[in-house]
Coordinates of C-alpha atoms and ligand atoms in Angstrom, one line a residue:
M1 CA 88.1 111.5 110.0
N2 CA 86.7 109.0 107.5
N3 CA 83.7 107.1 108.8
K4 CA 82.8 104.7 106.1
I5 CA 80.6 101.8 107.2
N6 CA 82.5 98.6 107.7
Q7 CA 85.8 100.5 107.9
K8 CA 87.6 99.0 110.9
K9 CA 89.5 100.9 113.5
I10 CA 92.7 99.0 114.3
I11 CA 95.7 99.4 116.6
V12 CA 99.0 98.0 115.6
T13 CA 101.6 98.1 118.4
G14 CA 105.1 97.8 117.2
G15 CA 103.8 99.2 113.9
A16 CA 107.2 100.8 112.9
G17 CA 109.0 97.5 113.1
F18 CA 109.7 94.9 110.4
V19 CA 106.5 92.9 110.6
G20 CA 104.4 95.8 111.9
S21 CA 105.2 98.2 109.1
N22 CA 104.4 95.6 106.5
L23 CA 101.1 94.8 108.3
C24 CA 100.1 98.5 108.6
E25 CA 100.6 98.8 104.8
R26 CA 98.3 95.9 104.1
L27 CA 95.7 97.1 106.6
L28 CA 95.6 100.5 104.9
N29 CA 95.4 98.9 101.5
E30 CA 92.3 97.1 102.8
D31 CA 90.8 100.6 103.7
N32 CA 91.0 100.3 107.4
I33 CA 91.9 103.1 109.9
V34 CA 95.2 102.3 111.4
Y35 CA 96.6 103.6 114.7
C36 CA 100.2 102.6 114.8
I37 CA 102.0 102.8 118.2
D38 CA 105.7 102.4 118.5
N39 CA 108.4 103.7 120.8
F40 CA 111.2 103.2 118.2
S41 CA 113.1 101.0 120.6
T42 CA 113.7 98.6 117.6
G43 CA 111.4 100.1 115.0
F44 CA 112.2 103.0 112.6
K45 CA 110.4 106.1 111.3
E46 CA 111.7 105.3 107.8
N47 CA 109.5 102.1 107.8
I48 CA 106.3 104.1 108.1
Q49 CA 107.4 107.5 106.6
H50 CA 105.5 106.7 103.3
L51 CA 102.3 106.0 105.3
M52 CA 102.3 109.3 107.2
S53 CA 100.4 111.1 104.5
D54 CA 97.6 108.6 104.4
R55 CA 94.5 110.1 106.1
N56 CA 93.7 106.7 107.5
F57 CA 97.0 106.3 109.2
H58 CA 97.6 107.7 112.7
F59 CA 100.9 107.4 114.5
L60 CA 101.6 107.6 118.3
E61 CA 105.1 107.4 119.6
H62 CA 104.6 105.6 122.9
D63 CA 105.9 102.8 125.0
I64 CA 102.9 100.5 125.7
T65 CA 104.5 99.5 129.0
N66 CA 102.9 102.7 130.1
T67 CA 99.1 103.3 130.0
I68 CA 98.0 104.0 126.4
P69 CA 96.8 107.6 126.2
L70 CA 94.2 107.2 123.4
E71 CA 90.4 107.5 123.3
F72 CA 88.3 106.1 120.5
E73 CA 84.7 106.1 119.5
G74 CA 85.2 102.5 118.8
L75 CA 88.0 100.1 118.4
D76 CA 87.6 96.8 116.5
E77 CA 91.0 95.1 116.5
I78 CA 94.4 95.2 118.2
Y79 CA 97.4 93.6 116.6
N80 CA 99.9 93.4 119.5
L81 CA 103.4 93.2 117.9
A82 CA 105.4 95.5 120.3
C83 CA 108.5 93.6 121.5
P84 CA 112.1 93.4 120.5
A85 CA 112.3 90.2 118.5
S86 CA 115.8 89.3 117.4
P87 CA 118.1 87.6 119.9
V88 CA 120.6 90.5 119.7
Q89 CA 117.9 93.1 120.4
Y90 CA 116.0 91.3 123.1
Q91 CA 119.2 90.5 124.9
N92 CA 120.2 94.1 124.8
L93 CA 116.8 95.2 125.9
S94 CA 116.1 92.3 128.2
I95 CA 114.2 94.1 131.0
E96 CA 112.2 96.1 128.5
T97 CA 111.3 92.8 126.7
L98 CA 110.0 91.3 130.0
K99 CA 108.0 94.5 130.7
V100 CA 106.4 94.8 127.3
C101 CA 105.4 91.1 127.3
T102 CA 103.7 91.6 130.7
Y103 CA 102.8 95.2 131.7
G104 CA 102.5 96.1 128.0
L105 CA 100.1 93.2 127.4
F106 CA 98.0 94.2 130.4
N107 CA 97.6 97.7 129.0
I108 CA 96.5 96.2 125.7
I109 CA 94.1 94.0 127.4
D110 CA 92.6 97.0 129.3
L111 CA 91.9 98.7 126.0
A112 CA 90.4 95.5 124.4
M113 CA 88.1 95.0 127.5
H114 CA 87.0 98.6 127.4
Y115 CA 86.2 98.7 123.7
N116 CA 85.3 95.0 123.3
S117 CA 87.9 94.6 120.6
K118 CA 89.7 91.5 119.4
I119 CA 93.4 91.0 120.1
L120 CA 95.8 89.2 117.8
H121 CA 98.9 88.6 119.9
T122 CA 102.2 87.7 118.3
S123 CA 103.9 84.9 120.2
T124 CA 106.8 83.0 118.8
S125 CA 108.4 79.7 118.0
E126 CA 110.8 80.5 120.9
V127 CA 108.1 79.2 123.3
Y128 CA 109.3 75.8 122.1
G129 CA 112.9 76.7 123.2
D130 CA 115.4 74.1 122.0
P131 CA 112.8 71.6 121.0
L132 CA 113.0 67.9 121.6
I133 CA 110.3 67.0 119.0
H134 CA 110.2 67.8 115.2
P135 CA 108.3 69.3 113.7
Q136 CA 106.9 71.5 116.6
N137 CA 103.1 71.4 116.8
E138 CA 101.1 73.7 119.1
S139 CA 100.5 71.0 121.7
Y140 CA 104.2 70.6 122.4
W141 CA 105.1 72.3 125.7
G142 CA 108.6 73.2 124.8
N143 CA 112.1 72.9 126.2
V144 CA 113.0 76.3 127.6
N145 CA 115.8 77.4 129.9
S146 CA 114.1 79.9 132.3
F147 CA 117.4 81.2 133.6
G148 CA 119.6 82.1 130.7
P149 CA 120.1 84.9 128.1
R150 CA 117.1 83.9 125.9
A151 CA 114.7 83.6 128.8
C152 CA 113.6 87.2 128.8
Y153 CA 112.0 86.6 125.4
D154 CA 111.1 83.0 125.6
E155 CA 109.6 83.2 129.1
G156 CA 108.2 86.7 128.5
K157 CA 106.3 85.3 125.5
R158 CA 105.2 82.2 127.4
C159 CA 103.9 84.4 130.2
A160 CA 102.0 86.5 127.7
E161 CA 100.2 83.4 126.4
A162 CA 99.3 82.5 130.0
I163 CA 97.9 86.0 130.6
L164 CA 95.8 85.8 127.5
Y165 CA 94.6 82.3 128.4
E166 CA 93.2 83.7 131.7
Y167 CA 91.5 86.7 130.1
K168 CA 89.9 84.4 127.5
T169 CA 88.8 82.0 130.2
K170 CA 87.7 84.4 132.9
H171 CA 86.5 87.4 130.8
N172 CA 85.7 85.7 127.5
L173 CA 88.1 88.1 125.7
D174 CA 88.4 87.4 122.0
I175 CA 92.0 86.6 121.6
R176 CA 94.0 85.0 118.8
I177 CA 97.6 83.9 119.3
I178 CA 100.1 83.2 116.6
R179 CA 103.5 81.6 117.1
I180 CA 105.7 83.2 114.5
F181 CA 108.7 81.2 113.1
N182 CA 111.7 82.9 111.5
T183 CA 110.5 85.5 109.1
Y184 CA 112.5 87.6 106.6
G185 CA 111.8 90.2 103.9
P186 CA 112.0 93.9 103.1
K187 CA 112.1 96.3 106.1
M188 CA 114.2 93.9 108.2
D189 CA 116.5 95.9 110.4
E190 CA 120.0 95.6 109.0
Q191 CA 121.4 95.9 112.5
D192 CA 119.3 93.4 114.4
G193 CA 121.7 90.5 114.0
R194 CA 119.3 88.1 112.4
V195 CA 120.9 85.5 110.2
V196 CA 119.2 86.4 106.9
S197 CA 119.9 90.1 107.2
N198 CA 123.4 89.5 108.5
F199 CA 124.4 87.1 105.7
I200 CA 122.9 89.3 102.9
I201 CA 124.6 92.5 104.2
Q202 CA 127.9 90.7 104.7
A203 CA 127.7 89.2 101.1
L204 CA 126.8 92.6 99.6
N205 CA 129.7 94.2 101.3
N206 CA 132.2 91.4 100.7
L207 CA 132.6 90.8 104.4
D208 CA 133.0 87.4 106.0
I209 CA 129.8 85.4 106.4
T210 CA 129.7 84.7 110.1
I211 CA 128.3 81.2 110.9
H212 CA 127.7 80.7 114.6
G213 CA 128.9 77.2 115.5
A214 CA 129.2 74.6 112.8
G215 CA 126.1 75.8 110.9
S216 CA 124.3 72.5 111.2
Q217 CA 121.6 74.1 113.3
T218 CA 118.4 74.5 111.3
R219 CA 115.7 77.1 110.9
S220 CA 112.6 77.3 108.6
F221 CA 112.3 80.7 106.9
Q222 CA 109.0 82.3 105.9
Y223 CA 108.6 85.4 103.7
I224 CA 106.9 88.4 105.3
D225 CA 104.0 88.4 102.8
D226 CA 103.0 84.9 103.8
L227 CA 103.1 85.8 107.5
V228 CA 100.9 88.9 106.9
D229 CA 98.4 86.8 104.9
G230 CA 98.2 84.4 107.9
M231 CA 97.7 87.3 110.4
L232 CA 94.9 88.8 108.4
L233 CA 93.2 85.5 108.0
I234 CA 93.3 84.6 111.7
M235 CA 92.0 88.0 112.7
K236 CA 89.1 87.7 110.2
N237 CA 88.2 84.2 111.2
K238 CA 84.6 84.3 112.4
E239 CA 85.0 81.7 115.1
K240 CA 87.4 82.1 118.0
I241 CA 90.3 79.6 117.7
D242 CA 90.9 78.1 121.0
T243 CA 94.7 77.4 120.6
P244 CA 97.8 79.3 119.6
I245 CA 98.5 78.8 115.9
N246 CA 102.0 78.3 114.3
L247 CA 102.7 80.5 111.3
G248 CA 105.9 79.5 109.6
N249 CA 107.3 77.9 106.4
P250 CA 108.1 74.2 106.9
N251 CA 111.2 74.4 104.6
E252 CA 113.8 73.4 107.2
M253 CA 117.4 74.1 106.2
S254 CA 120.7 74.4 107.9
I255 CA 122.4 77.7 108.5
K256 CA 125.3 76.5 106.4
N257 CA 123.0 75.8 103.5
L258 CA 121.4 79.2 103.9
S259 CA 124.8 80.9 103.7
K260 CA 125.5 79.0 100.4
T261 CA 122.1 79.9 99.0
I262 CA 122.6 83.6 99.7
L263 CA 126.1 83.5 98.2
E264 CA 124.6 81.9 95.0
L265 CA 122.1 84.7 94.8
I266 CA 124.8 87.4 95.1
P267 CA 127.4 85.9 92.7
E268 CA 129.6 89.0 92.6
S269 CA 130.3 88.7 96.3
K270 CA 133.8 87.9 97.4
S271 CA 132.8 87.0 100.9
K272 CA 134.1 83.9 102.6
I273 CA 132.3 81.8 105.2
I274 CA 133.9 81.8 108.7
F275 CA 132.8 79.9 111.8
Q276 CA 132.4 81.6 115.1
E277 CA 131.4 80.5 118.6
Q278 CA 127.8 79.1 118.9
S279 CA 125.3 81.3 120.8
I280 CA 124.2 80.2 124.3
D281 CA 121.0 78.1 124.3
D282 CA 120.8 78.3 120.5
P283 CA 118.0 75.9 119.4
K284 CA 119.5 73.1 117.3
R285 CA 116.5 72.5 115.1
R286 CA 113.3 74.5 114.4
L287 CA 110.5 73.3 112.1
P288 CA 106.9 74.3 112.3
D289 CA 104.0 71.9 112.0
I290 CA 101.4 74.1 110.3
A291 CA 98.5 71.5 110.1
L292 CA 96.3 73.7 112.4
A293 CA 96.8 76.8 110.2
E294 CA 95.9 74.8 107.2
K295 CA 92.8 73.4 108.8
F296 CA 91.4 76.5 110.4
L297 CA 92.6 79.2 107.9
Q298 CA 93.3 77.2 104.8
W299 CA 96.7 79.0 105.0
K300 CA 100.0 77.8 103.9
P301 CA 103.1 79.8 102.7
K302 CA 103.3 80.5 99.0
V303 CA 106.7 82.2 98.6
E304 CA 109.6 80.0 97.7
L305 CA 112.8 80.7 99.6
K306 CA 114.9 81.9 96.6
K307 CA 112.2 84.2 95.4
G308 CA 111.8 85.8 98.8
L309 CA 115.5 86.1 99.3
K310 CA 115.8 87.8 95.9
E311 CA 113.2 90.4 97.0
T312 CA 115.1 90.9 100.3
I313 CA 118.5 91.2 98.6
Q314 CA 117.0 93.9 96.3
Y315 CA 115.6 95.7 99.4
F316 CA 119.1 95.8 101.0
R317 CA 120.7 96.8 97.7
D318 CA 118.2 99.7 97.4
I319 CA 118.7 101.1 100.9
K320 CA 122.5 100.9 100.4
K321 CA 122.3 103.3 97.5
Ligands
UDP401 N1 123.3 83.0 113.1 C1 124.6 82.8 112.5 N2 125.2 83.9 112.0 C2 124.7 85.2 112.2 C3 123.5 85.3 112.9 C4 122.8 84.2 113.3 O1 125.0 81.7 112.3 O2 125.4 86.1 111.8 C5 122.6 81.8 113.6 C6 122.1 81.8 115.0 O3 123.2 81.4 115.9 C7 121.0 80.8 114.9 C8 120.4 81.0 113.5 O4 121.5 81.6 112.8 O5 121.5 79.5 115.1 C9 119.2 81.9 113.5 O6 119.5 83.1 114.2 P1 118.6 84.4 114.3 O7 119.2 85.4 115.1 O8 118.2 84.8 112.9 O9 117.2 83.9 114.9 P2 116.7 82.8 116.0 O10 116.1 81.8 115.2 O11 117.9 82.3 116.7 O12 115.8 83.5 116.9

């Protein structure tokens, strides 16, 4: 094993998923030693196949809900991403989602306490539920249904934040929490039912573009590279940041407009827009306030939506071949 001075040893849980695999790639490019853990519940071997030959990349197929069977000489950082994250997936895997947000997180905390490592935990804009204020800043407590089909994820992630708060307060654990808003880009799972991947795949295959409800609901879409930039900055920040931080792109748009933009970028598509039933408890508006990320990290998203969508469309064209 490589033992260069300053080379960090880093765990990425959920490292074979969409965000995780992009993050592992960046951490390896920065010459770190990366231990990627994934149970492939929603991640894919294909996402990390190209990293397997890197001597600084180590992979463990494991569900972090169970004790993590790894021993290290030292462990600097843990990025905790393991969790189904799209509404279709977390509703299919609802009990697993609750377990990974709680038991899984306790296992991660045990490791961090033992090795005195920092944790960056990925929370979500879903902690704001169907928000009643716009944009959503970090001090907003949210409007969440605790007894519905989205609750496994929303409340699981809220509980995770509460767990981390207690370990920060009672054990002085170095934790950083990000609340990730809708993110898209290469390595998204084409089956996970998210709106960006669904619309692109439908358009590329001349299938109907399925808008849930009237399409007036809004989201704000951030490109994966912007998110990874923000994650690295918050982990590197010398001072502890005593609050969760929103990472998202404040470019709110309606789902109907998103469908039109994607069709414009795939001009050969013969797809038609159709309207289907609205999902239960679907948030009507979502828009991040990123003032804290700008203040603490000097971070703001750089990639404009059409540019990011073009990259993503190219990715889906390539994997179709
Ligand atoms: N959506 C849609 N058609 C689809 C998939 C999603 O209209 O084929 C809508 C969904 O109902 C929601 C928005 O797009 O209002 C974003 O959904 P997504 O699953 O991407 O993520 P969410 O922000 O709900 O977690």
